[in-house]
């Protein structure tokens, strides 16, 4: 992705005892990355966060359902458990 800058965020951190992924698979757009502007696909955070009906986001590693949420500091992240 030309021009996409990535901040220094670990790809796998622990939060409340579970792993956090900053990526998810969107059924139409493919891989979304919360560390990139426009989620790496030109989609605003509001396009997946608290949207009803929910978009079926999945983990790129195992295919399990995930949902977008904010960390306590207000940073976007994806967490399993849909």
mmCIF file of C-alpha atoms in Angstrom:
data_model
loop_
_atom_site.group_PDB
_atom_site.id
_atom_site.type_symbol
_atom_site.label_atom_id
_atom_site.label_comp_id
_atom_site.label_asym_id
_atom_site.label_seq_id
_atom_site.Cartn_x
_atom_site.Cartn_y
_atom_site.Cartn_z
ATOM 1 C CA UNK A 1 0.000 0.000 0.000
ATOM 2 C CA UNK A 2 1.791 3.053 -1.209
ATOM 3 C CA UNK A 3 1.646 6.014 1.136
ATOM 4 C CA UNK A 4 0.090 4.098 4.046
ATOM 5 C CA UNK A 5 1.950 4.809 7.262
ATOM 6 C CA UNK A 6 1.835 2.465 10.214
ATOM 7 C CA UNK A 7 2.373 3.729 13.778
ATOM 8 C CA UNK A 8 4.561 1.724 16.135
ATOM 9 C CA UNK A 9 1.807 -0.496 17.585
ATOM 10 C CA UNK A 10 2.558 -4.111 18.490
ATOM 11 C CA UNK A 11 0.741 -6.590 16.248
ATOM 12 C CA UNK A 12 -0.240 -8.786 19.194
ATOM 13 C CA UNK A 13 -0.828 -7.373 22.682
ATOM 14 C CA UNK A 14 -2.769 -8.602 25.680
ATOM 15 C CA UNK A 15 -5.791 -6.723 26.980
ATOM 16 C CA UNK A 16 -8.080 -8.061 29.717
ATOM 17 C CA UNK A 17 -6.416 -11.458 29.370
ATOM 18 C CA UNK A 18 -7.162 -11.987 25.668
ATOM 19 C CA UNK A 19 -5.176 -11.303 22.503
ATOM 20 C CA UNK A 20 -6.134 -8.247 20.490
ATOM 21 C CA UNK A 21 -5.954 -8.099 16.724
ATOM 22 C CA UNK A 22 -5.707 -4.852 14.833
ATOM 23 C CA UNK A 23 -6.889 -6.541 11.630
ATOM 24 C CA UNK A 24 -10.146 -8.142 10.539
ATOM 25 C CA UNK A 25 -11.629 -9.473 7.320
ATOM 26 C CA UNK A 26 -14.561 -7.516 5.887
ATOM 27 C CA UNK A 27 -16.898 -9.613 3.695
ATOM 28 C CA UNK A 28 -16.664 -7.163 0.755
ATOM 29 C CA UNK A 29 -13.496 -5.103 1.272
ATOM 30 C CA UNK A 30 -11.118 -7.781 2.529
ATOM 31 C CA UNK A 31 -8.514 -7.080 5.216
ATOM 32 C CA UNK A 32 -9.091 -4.028 7.423
ATOM 33 C CA UNK A 33 -6.257 -2.703 9.585
ATOM 34 C CA UNK A 34 -7.101 -0.420 12.525
ATOM 35 C CA UNK A 35 -3.555 0.994 12.532
ATOM 36 C CA UNK A 36 -3.936 2.455 9.022
ATOM 37 C CA UNK A 37 -5.795 5.562 7.888
ATOM 38 C CA UNK A 38 -9.203 4.587 6.538
ATOM 39 C CA UNK A 39 -8.626 1.080 7.917
ATOM 40 C CA UNK A 40 -6.393 0.533 4.881
ATOM 41 C CA UNK A 41 -9.468 0.396 2.624
ATOM 42 C CA UNK A 42 -10.775 3.971 2.613
ATOM 43 C CA UNK A 43 -13.435 3.091 5.194
ATOM 44 C CA UNK A 44 -13.884 5.378 8.217
ATOM 45 C CA UNK A 45 -13.859 3.845 11.712
ATOM 46 C CA UNK A 46 -17.531 4.860 12.013
ATOM 47 C CA UNK A 47 -18.205 2.535 9.078
ATOM 48 C CA UNK A 48 -17.639 -0.515 11.298
ATOM 49 C CA UNK A 49 -17.909 0.723 14.901
ATOM 50 C CA UNK A 50 -21.402 0.341 16.406
ATOM 51 C CA UNK A 51 -22.999 -0.022 12.982
ATOM 52 C CA UNK A 52 -26.366 -1.795 12.921
ATOM 53 C CA UNK A 53 -26.852 -4.296 11.541
ATOM 54 C CA UNK A 54 -23.323 -5.413 12.372
ATOM 55 C CA UNK A 55 -20.929 -6.117 9.561
ATOM 56 C CA UNK A 56 -19.718 -9.717 9.702
ATOM 57 C CA UNK A 57 -16.040 -9.145 10.521
ATOM 58 C CA UNK A 58 -13.857 -12.217 11.006
ATOM 59 C CA UNK A 59 -10.384 -12.971 12.314
ATOM 60 C CA UNK A 60 -7.911 -13.316 9.428
ATOM 61 C CA UNK A 61 -6.148 -16.157 11.262
ATOM 62 C CA UNK A 62 -8.979 -18.459 12.369
ATOM 63 C CA UNK A 63 -12.189 -17.080 10.812
ATOM 64 C CA UNK A 64 -13.869 -16.513 14.210
ATOM 65 C CA UNK A 65 -16.244 -13.548 14.402
ATOM 66 C CA UNK A 66 -14.815 -10.292 15.778
ATOM 67 C CA UNK A 67 -16.222 -6.844 16.433
ATOM 68 C CA UNK A 68 -14.772 -3.353 16.511
ATOM 69 C CA UNK A 69 -14.421 -1.612 19.846
ATOM 70 C CA UNK A 70 -12.421 1.138 21.496
ATOM 71 C CA UNK A 71 -9.719 0.630 24.084
ATOM 72 C CA UNK A 72 -10.076 2.446 27.440
ATOM 73 C CA UNK A 73 -7.759 5.130 26.016
ATOM 74 C CA UNK A 74 -10.090 5.617 23.047
ATOM 75 C CA UNK A 75 -7.937 3.816 20.454
ATOM 76 C CA UNK A 76 -9.680 1.581 17.886
ATOM 77 C CA UNK A 77 -9.185 -2.158 18.185
ATOM 78 C CA UNK A 78 -10.889 -5.349 17.091
ATOM 79 C CA UNK A 79 -11.728 -7.970 19.658
ATOM 80 C CA UNK A 80 -13.109 -11.470 19.268
ATOM 81 C CA UNK A 81 -16.385 -12.523 20.717
ATOM 82 C CA UNK A 82 -19.219 -11.814 18.311
#
